[in-house]
Amino acid sequence: MQLPLFVYGTLRDPDLLTGVLGRPLRGEAMHAARAPGFRAVPYPGRIYPALVRAPGAAAEGLLLTDLTPFERDLLDAFEGEEYRRTTIAAVLADEPELHEADAYIPAMSVADTGEDWLLADWQRLHKPRVLGAEAAGAAEIRLKLIAVRPN
């Protein structure tokens, strides 16, 4: 069984997520959630975040439940060498129980600086400048994946 994917950074932006996947996700496939014991902090030298362990904190995000295996491969390639997909616990906004979910955590050690990475800041400061390039990069990855595996 495929776990839902917990996203906490730029993939929470509906325009970016649509650009990367090449399709919009249905509203019922995206659920407000948080990851207890984690915080989204600025990834050093980048405009996107890193998910780091932070006892007592809870990173805000979304659980994505309608991704195909092809889209998982696409997201793995999109996240690149800087992240690795691993299983964490997440809580839906309207439920107290923990759910297992995949999440992209940094491949290198990133310190919890206590500074939260905020999607609204990224949307205001960077989104207009990078959205087209991110979508184009994901489209190129999609074409390469299609060439080596079925949809």
JSON list of C-alpha atoms in Angstrom, two decimals:
[
{"chain": "A", "resi": 1, "resn": "MET", "atom": "CA", "xyz": [0.00, 0.00, 0.00]},
{"chain": "A", "resi": 2, "resn": "GLN", "atom": "CA", "xyz": [1.26, 3.45, -0.91]},
{"chain": "A", "resi": 3, "resn": "LEU", "atom": "CA", "xyz": [1.48, 5.91, 1.97]},
{"chain": "A", "resi": 4, "resn": "PRO", "atom": "CA", "xyz": [0.17, 9.45, 1.60]},
{"chain": "A", "resi": 5, "resn": "LEU", "atom": "CA", "xyz": [2.83, 12.10, 1.03]},
{"chain": "A", "resi": 6, "resn": "PHE", "atom": "CA", "xyz": [3.29, 14.86, 3.61]},
{"chain": "A", "resi": 7, "resn": "VAL", "atom": "CA", "xyz": [4.40, 18.09, 1.93]},
{"chain": "A", "resi": 8, "resn": "TYR", "atom": "CA", "xyz": [5.49, 21.06, 4.01]},
{"chain": "A", "resi": 9, "resn": "GLY", "atom": "CA", "xyz": [7.19, 23.45, 1.61]},
{"chain": "A", "resi": 10, "resn": "THR", "atom": "CA", "xyz": [6.69, 24.78, -1.90]},
{"chain": "A", "resi": 11, "resn": "LEU", "atom": "CA", "xyz": [4.66, 21.72, -2.93]},
{"chain": "A", "resi": 12, "resn": "ARG", "atom": "CA", "xyz": [1.86, 23.10, -0.72]},
{"chain": "A", "resi": 13, "resn": "ASP", "atom": "CA", "xyz": [1.48, 25.88, -3.28]},
{"chain": "A", "resi": 14, "resn": "PRO", "atom": "CA", "xyz": [-1.32, 24.73, -5.63]},
{"chain": "A", "resi": 15, "resn": "ASP", "atom": "CA", "xyz": [0.22, 26.39, -8.69]},
{"chain": "A", "resi": 16, "resn": "LEU", "atom": "CA", "xyz": [3.61, 24.82, -8.11]},
{"chain": "A", "resi": 17, "resn": "LEU", "atom": "CA", "xyz": [2.13, 21.40, -7.33]},
{"chain": "A", "resi": 18, "resn": "THR", "atom": "CA", "xyz": [0.03, 21.53, -10.51]},
{"chain": "A", "resi": 19, "resn": "GLY", "atom": "CA", "xyz": [3.06, 22.62, -12.53]},
{"chain": "A", "resi": 20, "resn": "VAL", "atom": "CA", "xyz": [5.20, 19.81, -11.16]},
{"chain": "A", "resi": 21, "resn": "LEU", "atom": "CA", "xyz": [2.59, 17.05, -11.52]},
{"chain": "A", "resi": 22, "resn": "GLY", "atom": "CA", "xyz": [1.25, 18.32, -14.83]},
{"chain": "A", "resi": 23, "resn": "ARG", "atom": "CA", "xyz": [-2.28, 18.14, -13.43]},
{"chain": "A", "resi": 24, "resn": "PRO", "atom": "CA", "xyz": [-4.20, 19.60, -10.51]},
{"chain": "A", "resi": 25, "resn": "LEU", "atom": "CA", "xyz": [-4.96, 17.35, -7.56]},
{"chain": "A", "resi": 26, "resn": "ARG", "atom": "CA", "xyz": [-8.60, 17.14, -6.57]},
{"chain": "A", "resi": 27, "resn": "GLY", "atom": "CA", "xyz": [-9.45, 18.96, -3.36]},
{"chain": "A", "resi": 28, "resn": "GLU", "atom": "CA", "xyz": [-10.39, 15.71, -1.60]},
{"chain": "A", "resi": 29, "resn": "ALA", "atom": "CA", "xyz": [-6.86, 14.42, -2.29]},
{"chain": "A", "resi": 30, "resn": "MET", "atom": "CA", "xyz": [-5.24, 17.20, -0.21]},
{"chain": "A", "resi": 31, "resn": "HIS", "atom": "CA", "xyz": [-5.73, 17.28, 3.55]},
{"chain": "A", "resi": 32, "resn": "ALA", "atom": "CA", "xyz": [-4.46, 19.87, 6.02]},
{"chain": "A", "resi": 33, "resn": "ALA", "atom": "CA", "xyz": [-2.02, 18.13, 8.32]},
{"chain": "A", "resi": 34, "resn": "ARG", "atom": "CA", "xyz": [0.98, 18.61, 10.56]},
{"chain": "A", "resi": 35, "resn": "ALA", "atom": "CA", "xyz": [4.03, 16.56, 11.44]},
{"chain": "A", "resi": 36, "resn": "PRO", "atom": "CA", "xyz": [4.53, 16.47, 15.22]},
{"chain": "A", "resi": 37, "resn": "GLY", "atom": "CA", "xyz": [8.14, 16.63, 16.34]},
{"chain": "A", "resi": 38, "resn": "PHE", "atom": "CA", "xyz": [9.27, 18.42, 13.16]},
{"chain": "A", "resi": 39, "resn": "ARG", "atom": "CA", "xyz": [9.76, 21.98, 11.97]},
{"chain": "A", "resi": 40, "resn": "ALA", "atom": "CA", "xyz": [10.14, 23.40, 8.48]},
{"chain": "A", "resi": 41, "resn": "VAL", "atom": "CA", "xyz": [13.23, 25.62, 8.53]},
{"chain": "A", "resi": 42, "resn": "PRO", "atom": "CA", "xyz": [15.11, 27.40, 5.75]},
{"chain": "A", "resi": 43, "resn": "TYR", "atom": "CA", "xyz": [17.37, 25.01, 3.83]},
{"chain": "A", "resi": 44, "resn": "PRO", "atom": "CA", "xyz": [20.82, 26.66, 4.01]},
{"chain": "A", "resi": 45, "resn": "GLY", "atom": "CA", "xyz": [21.50, 28.65, 0.85]},
{"chain": "A", "resi": 46, "resn": "ARG", "atom": "CA", "xyz": [18.11, 27.80, -0.72]},
{"chain": "A", "resi": 47, "resn": "ILE", "atom": "CA", "xyz": [14.68, 29.41, -1.04]},
{"chain": "A", "resi": 48, "resn": "TYR", "atom": "CA", "xyz": [12.87, 26.25, 0.04]},
{"chain": "A", "resi": 49, "resn": "PRO", "atom": "CA", "xyz": [12.67, 24.46, 3.39]},
{"chain": "A", "resi": 50, "resn": "ALA", "atom": "CA", "xyz": [14.10, 21.46, 5.16]},
{"chain": "A", "resi": 51, "resn": "LEU", "atom": "CA", "xyz": [12.07, 19.32, 7.55]},
{"chain": "A", "resi": 52, "resn": "VAL", "atom": "CA", "xyz": [14.07, 18.86, 10.75]},
{"chain": "A", "resi": 53, "resn": "ARG", "atom": "CA", "xyz": [13.37, 17.14, 14.04]},
{"chain": "A", "resi": 54, "resn": "ALA", "atom": "CA", "xyz": [12.19, 19.61, 16.67]},
{"chain": "A", "resi": 55, "resn": "PRO", "atom": "CA", "xyz": [10.67, 18.15, 19.85]},
{"chain": "A", "resi": 56, "resn": "GLY", "atom": "CA", "xyz": [7.53, 20.02, 20.85]},
{"chain": "A", "resi": 57, "resn": "ALA", "atom": "CA", "xyz": [7.05, 21.57, 17.40]},
{"chain": "A", "resi": 58, "resn": "ALA", "atom": "CA", "xyz": [4.72, 20.53, 14.58]},
{"chain": "A", "resi": 59, "resn": "ALA", "atom": "CA", "xyz": [5.37, 21.38, 10.94]},
{"chain": "A", "resi": 60, "resn": "GLU", "atom": "CA", "xyz": [2.31, 22.52, 8.99]},
{"chain": "A", "resi": 61, "resn": "GLY", "atom": "CA", "xyz": [1.61, 20.83, 5.68]},
{"chain": "A", "resi": 62, "resn": "LEU", "atom": "CA", "xyz": [-0.69, 18.79, 3.50]},
{"chain": "A", "resi": 63, "resn": "LEU", "atom": "CA", "xyz": [-1.23, 15.07, 3.11]},
{"chain": "A", "resi": 64, "resn": "LEU", "atom": "CA", "xyz": [-1.50, 14.18, -0.58]},
{"chain": "A", "resi": 65, "resn": "THR", "atom": "CA", "xyz": [-3.44, 10.97, -1.12]},
{"chain": "A", "resi": 66, "resn": "ASP", "atom": "CA", "xyz": [-4.01, 10.69, -4.87]},
{"chain": "A", "resi": 67, "resn": "LEU", "atom": "CA", "xyz": [-0.52, 10.32, -6.33]},
{"chain": "A", "resi": 68, "resn": "THR", "atom": "CA", "xyz": [0.24, 7.65, -8.90]},
{"chain": "A", "resi": 69, "resn": "PRO", "atom": "CA", "xyz": [3.46, 5.60, -8.71]},
{"chain": "A", "resi": 70, "resn": "PHE", "atom": "CA", "xyz": [4.66, 7.58, -11.75]},
{"chain": "A", "resi": 71, "resn": "GLU", "atom": "CA", "xyz": [4.04, 10.86, -9.89]},
{"chain": "A", "resi": 72, "resn": "ARG", "atom": "CA", "xyz": [5.98, 9.51, -6.89]},
{"chain": "A", "resi": 73, "resn": "ASP", "atom": "CA", "xyz": [8.93, 8.84, -9.18]},
{"chain": "A", "resi": 74, "resn": "LEU", "atom": "CA", "xyz": [8.51, 12.30, -10.67]},
{"chain": "A", "resi": 75, "resn": "LEU", "atom": "CA", "xyz": [8.53, 13.94, -7.24]},
{"chain": "A", "resi": 76, "resn": "ASP", "atom": "CA", "xyz": [11.57, 11.89, -6.19]},
{"chain": "A", "resi": 77, "resn": "ALA", "atom": "CA", "xyz": [13.43, 13.19, -9.25]},
{"chain": "A", "resi": 78, "resn": "PHE", "atom": "CA", "xyz": [12.10, 16.74, -8.76]},
{"chain": "A", "resi": 79, "resn": "GLU", "atom": "CA", "xyz": [13.31, 16.81, -5.14]},
{"chain": "A", "resi": 80, "resn": "GLY", "atom": "CA", "xyz": [16.67, 15.54, -6.34]},
{"chain": "A", "resi": 81, "resn": "GLU", "atom": "CA", "xyz": [19.77, 14.65, -4.38]},
{"chain": "A", "resi": 82, "resn": "GLU", "atom": "CA", "xyz": [19.08, 17.23, -1.65]},
{"chain": "A", "resi": 83, "resn": "TYR", "atom": "CA", "xyz": [16.20, 15.20, -0.22]},
{"chain": "A", "resi": 84, "resn": "ARG", "atom": "CA", "xyz": [15.33, 11.61, 0.53]},
{"chain": "A", "resi": 85, "resn": "ARG", "atom": "CA", "xyz": [11.86, 10.22, 0.99]},
{"chain": "A", "resi": 86, "resn": "THR", "atom": "CA", "xyz": [11.27, 8.63, 4.38]},
{"chain": "A", "resi": 87, "resn": "THR", "atom": "CA", "xyz": [8.33, 7.65, 6.57]},
{"chain": "A", "resi": 88, "resn": "ILE", "atom": "CA", "xyz": [7.20, 9.98, 9.34]},
{"chain": "A", "resi": 89, "resn": "ALA", "atom": "CA", "xyz": [4.06, 10.39, 11.47]},
{"chain": "A", "resi": 90, "resn": "ALA", "atom": "CA", "xyz": [1.49, 13.02, 10.51]},
{"chain": "A", "resi": 91, "resn": "VAL", "atom": "CA", "xyz": [-1.77, 14.17, 12.02]},
{"chain": "A", "resi": 92, "resn": "LEU", "atom": "CA", "xyz": [-4.72, 15.38, 10.01]},
{"chain": "A", "resi": 93, "resn": "ALA", "atom": "CA", "xyz": [-5.99, 18.78, 11.09]},
{"chain": "A", "resi": 94, "resn": "ASP", "atom": "CA", "xyz": [-9.36, 17.38, 12.17]},
{"chain": "A", "resi": 95, "resn": "GLU", "atom": "CA", "xyz": [-8.20, 14.09, 13.75]},
{"chain": "A", "resi": 96, "resn": "PRO", "atom": "CA", "xyz": [-6.06, 13.29, 16.79]},
{"chain": "A", "resi": 97, "resn": "GLU", "atom": "CA", "xyz": [-4.67, 9.96, 15.51]},
{"chain": "A", "resi": 98, "resn": "LEU", "atom": "CA", "xyz": [-1.26, 9.59, 13.91]},
{"chain": "A", "resi": 99, "resn": "HIS", "atom": "CA", "xyz": [-0.94, 8.42, 10.31]},
{"chain": "A", "resi": 100, "resn": "GLU", "atom": "CA", "xyz": [2.17, 7.11, 8.59]},
{"chain": "A", "resi": 101, "resn": "ALA", "atom": "CA", "xyz": [3.18, 9.26, 5.65]},
{"chain": "A", "resi": 102, "resn": "ASP", "atom": "CA", "xyz": [6.14, 9.70, 3.38]},
{"chain": "A", "resi": 103, "resn": "ALA", "atom": "CA", "xyz": [7.98, 13.02, 3.49]},
{"chain": "A", "resi": 104, "resn": "TYR", "atom": "CA", "xyz": [11.06, 14.51, 1.89]},
{"chain": "A", "resi": 105, "resn": "ILE", "atom": "CA", "xyz": [13.71, 15.25, 4.47]},
{"chain": "A", "resi": 106, "resn": "PRO", "atom": "CA", "xyz": [17.10, 16.79, 3.76]},
{"chain": "A", "resi": 107, "resn": "ALA", "atom": "CA", "xyz": [19.83, 14.37, 2.72]},
{"chain": "A", "resi": 108, "resn": "MET", "atom": "CA", "xyz": [22.37, 16.46, 4.63]},
{"chain": "A", "resi": 109, "resn": "SER", "atom": "CA", "xyz": [22.26, 17.51, 8.25]},
{"chain": "A", "resi": 110, "resn": "VAL", "atom": "CA", "xyz": [20.31, 20.77, 8.65]},
{"chain": "A", "resi": 111, "resn": "ALA", "atom": "CA", "xyz": [20.21, 22.45, 12.05]},
{"chain": "A", "resi": 112, "resn": "ASP", "atom": "CA", "xyz": [17.01, 23.60, 13.70]},
{"chain": "A", "resi": 113, "resn": "THR", "atom": "CA", "xyz": [17.75, 27.31, 13.85]},
{"chain": "A", "resi": 114, "resn": "GLY", "atom": "CA", "xyz": [14.42, 28.03, 15.51]},
{"chain": "A", "resi": 115, "resn": "GLU", "atom": "CA", "xyz": [13.45, 30.05, 12.43]},
{"chain": "A", "resi": 116, "resn": "ASP", "atom": "CA", "xyz": [10.35, 28.75, 10.65]},
{"chain": "A", "resi": 117, "resn": "TRP", "atom": "CA", "xyz": [10.19, 28.63, 6.86]},
{"chain": "A", "resi": 118, "resn": "LEU", "atom": "CA", "xyz": [6.86, 30.14, 5.78]},
{"chain": "A", "resi": 119, "resn": "LEU", "atom": "CA", "xyz": [5.05, 29.36, 2.55]},
{"chain": "A", "resi": 120, "resn": "ALA", "atom": "CA", "xyz": [3.51, 32.85, 2.48]},
{"chain": "A", "resi": 121, "resn": "ASP", "atom": "CA", "xyz": [7.01, 34.39, 2.47]},
{"chain": "A", "resi": 122, "resn": "TRP", "atom": "CA", "xyz": [8.10, 32.14, -0.41]},
{"chain": "A", "resi": 123, "resn": "GLN", "atom": "CA", "xyz": [4.93, 32.98, -2.34]},
{"chain": "A", "resi": 124, "resn": "ARG", "atom": "CA", "xyz": [5.49, 36.71, -1.87]},
{"chain": "A", "resi": 125, "resn": "LEU", "atom": "CA", "xyz": [9.27, 36.81, -2.41]},
{"chain": "A", "resi": 126, "resn": "HIS", "atom": "CA", "xyz": [10.07, 34.00, -4.85]},
{"chain": "A", "resi": 127, "resn": "LYS", "atom": "CA", "xyz": [7.03, 32.39, -6.49]},
{"chain": "A", "resi": 128, "resn": "PRO", "atom": "CA", "xyz": [6.56, 34.89, -9.34]},
{"chain": "A", "resi": 129, "resn": "ARG", "atom": "CA", "xyz": [10.22, 34.53, -10.31]},
{"chain": "A", "resi": 130, "resn": "VAL", "atom": "CA", "xyz": [10.62, 30.72, -10.07]},
{"chain": "A", "resi": 131, "resn": "LEU", "atom": "CA", "xyz": [7.21, 29.19, -10.84]},
{"chain": "A", "resi": 132, "resn": "GLY", "atom": "CA", "xyz": [7.73, 28.93, -14.60]},
{"chain": "A", "resi": 133, "resn": "ALA", "atom": "CA", "xyz": [11.23, 27.48, -14.29]},
{"chain": "A", "resi": 134, "resn": "GLU", "atom": "CA", "xyz": [10.14, 24.91, -11.70]},
{"chain": "A", "resi": 135, "resn": "ALA", "atom": "CA", "xyz": [7.24, 23.77, -13.87]},
{"chain": "A", "resi": 136, "resn": "ALA", "atom": "CA", "xyz": [9.50, 23.59, -16.95]},
{"chain": "A", "resi": 137, "resn": "GLY", "atom": "CA", "xyz": [12.09, 21.58, -15.02]},
{"chain": "A", "resi": 138, "resn": "ALA", "atom": "CA", "xyz": [9.41, 19.15, -13.85]},
{"chain": "A", "resi": 139, "resn": "ALA", "atom": "CA", "xyz": [8.07, 18.81, -17.41]},
{"chain": "A", "resi": 140, "resn": "GLU", "atom": "CA", "xyz": [11.57, 17.86, -18.58]},
{"chain": "A", "resi": 141, "resn": "ILE", "atom": "CA", "xyz": [11.83, 15.27, -15.79]},
{"chain": "A", "resi": 142, "resn": "ARG", "atom": "CA", "xyz": [8.39, 13.91, -16.77]},
{"chain": "A", "resi": 143, "resn": "LEU", "atom": "CA", "xyz": [9.50, 13.41, -20.37]},
{"chain": "A", "resi": 144, "resn": "LYS", "atom": "CA", "xyz": [12.67, 11.58, -19.26]},
{"chain": "A", "resi": 145, "resn": "LEU", "atom": "CA", "xyz": [10.65, 9.33, -16.94]},
{"chain": "A", "resi": 146, "resn": "ILE", "atom": "CA", "xyz": [8.09, 8.55, -19.64]},
{"chain": "A", "resi": 147, "resn": "ALA", "atom": "CA", "xyz": [10.94, 7.44, -21.88]},
{"chain": "A", "resi": 148, "resn": "VAL", "atom": "CA", "xyz": [12.14, 4.86, -19.35]},
{"chain": "A", "resi": 149, "resn": "ARG", "atom": "CA", "xyz": [8.92, 3.69, -17.68]},
{"chain": "A", "resi": 150, "resn": "PRO", "atom": "CA", "xyz": [5.19, 3.58, -18.37]},
{"chain": "A", "resi": 151, "resn": "ASN", "atom": "CA", "xyz": [2.79, 6.21, -17.06]}
]
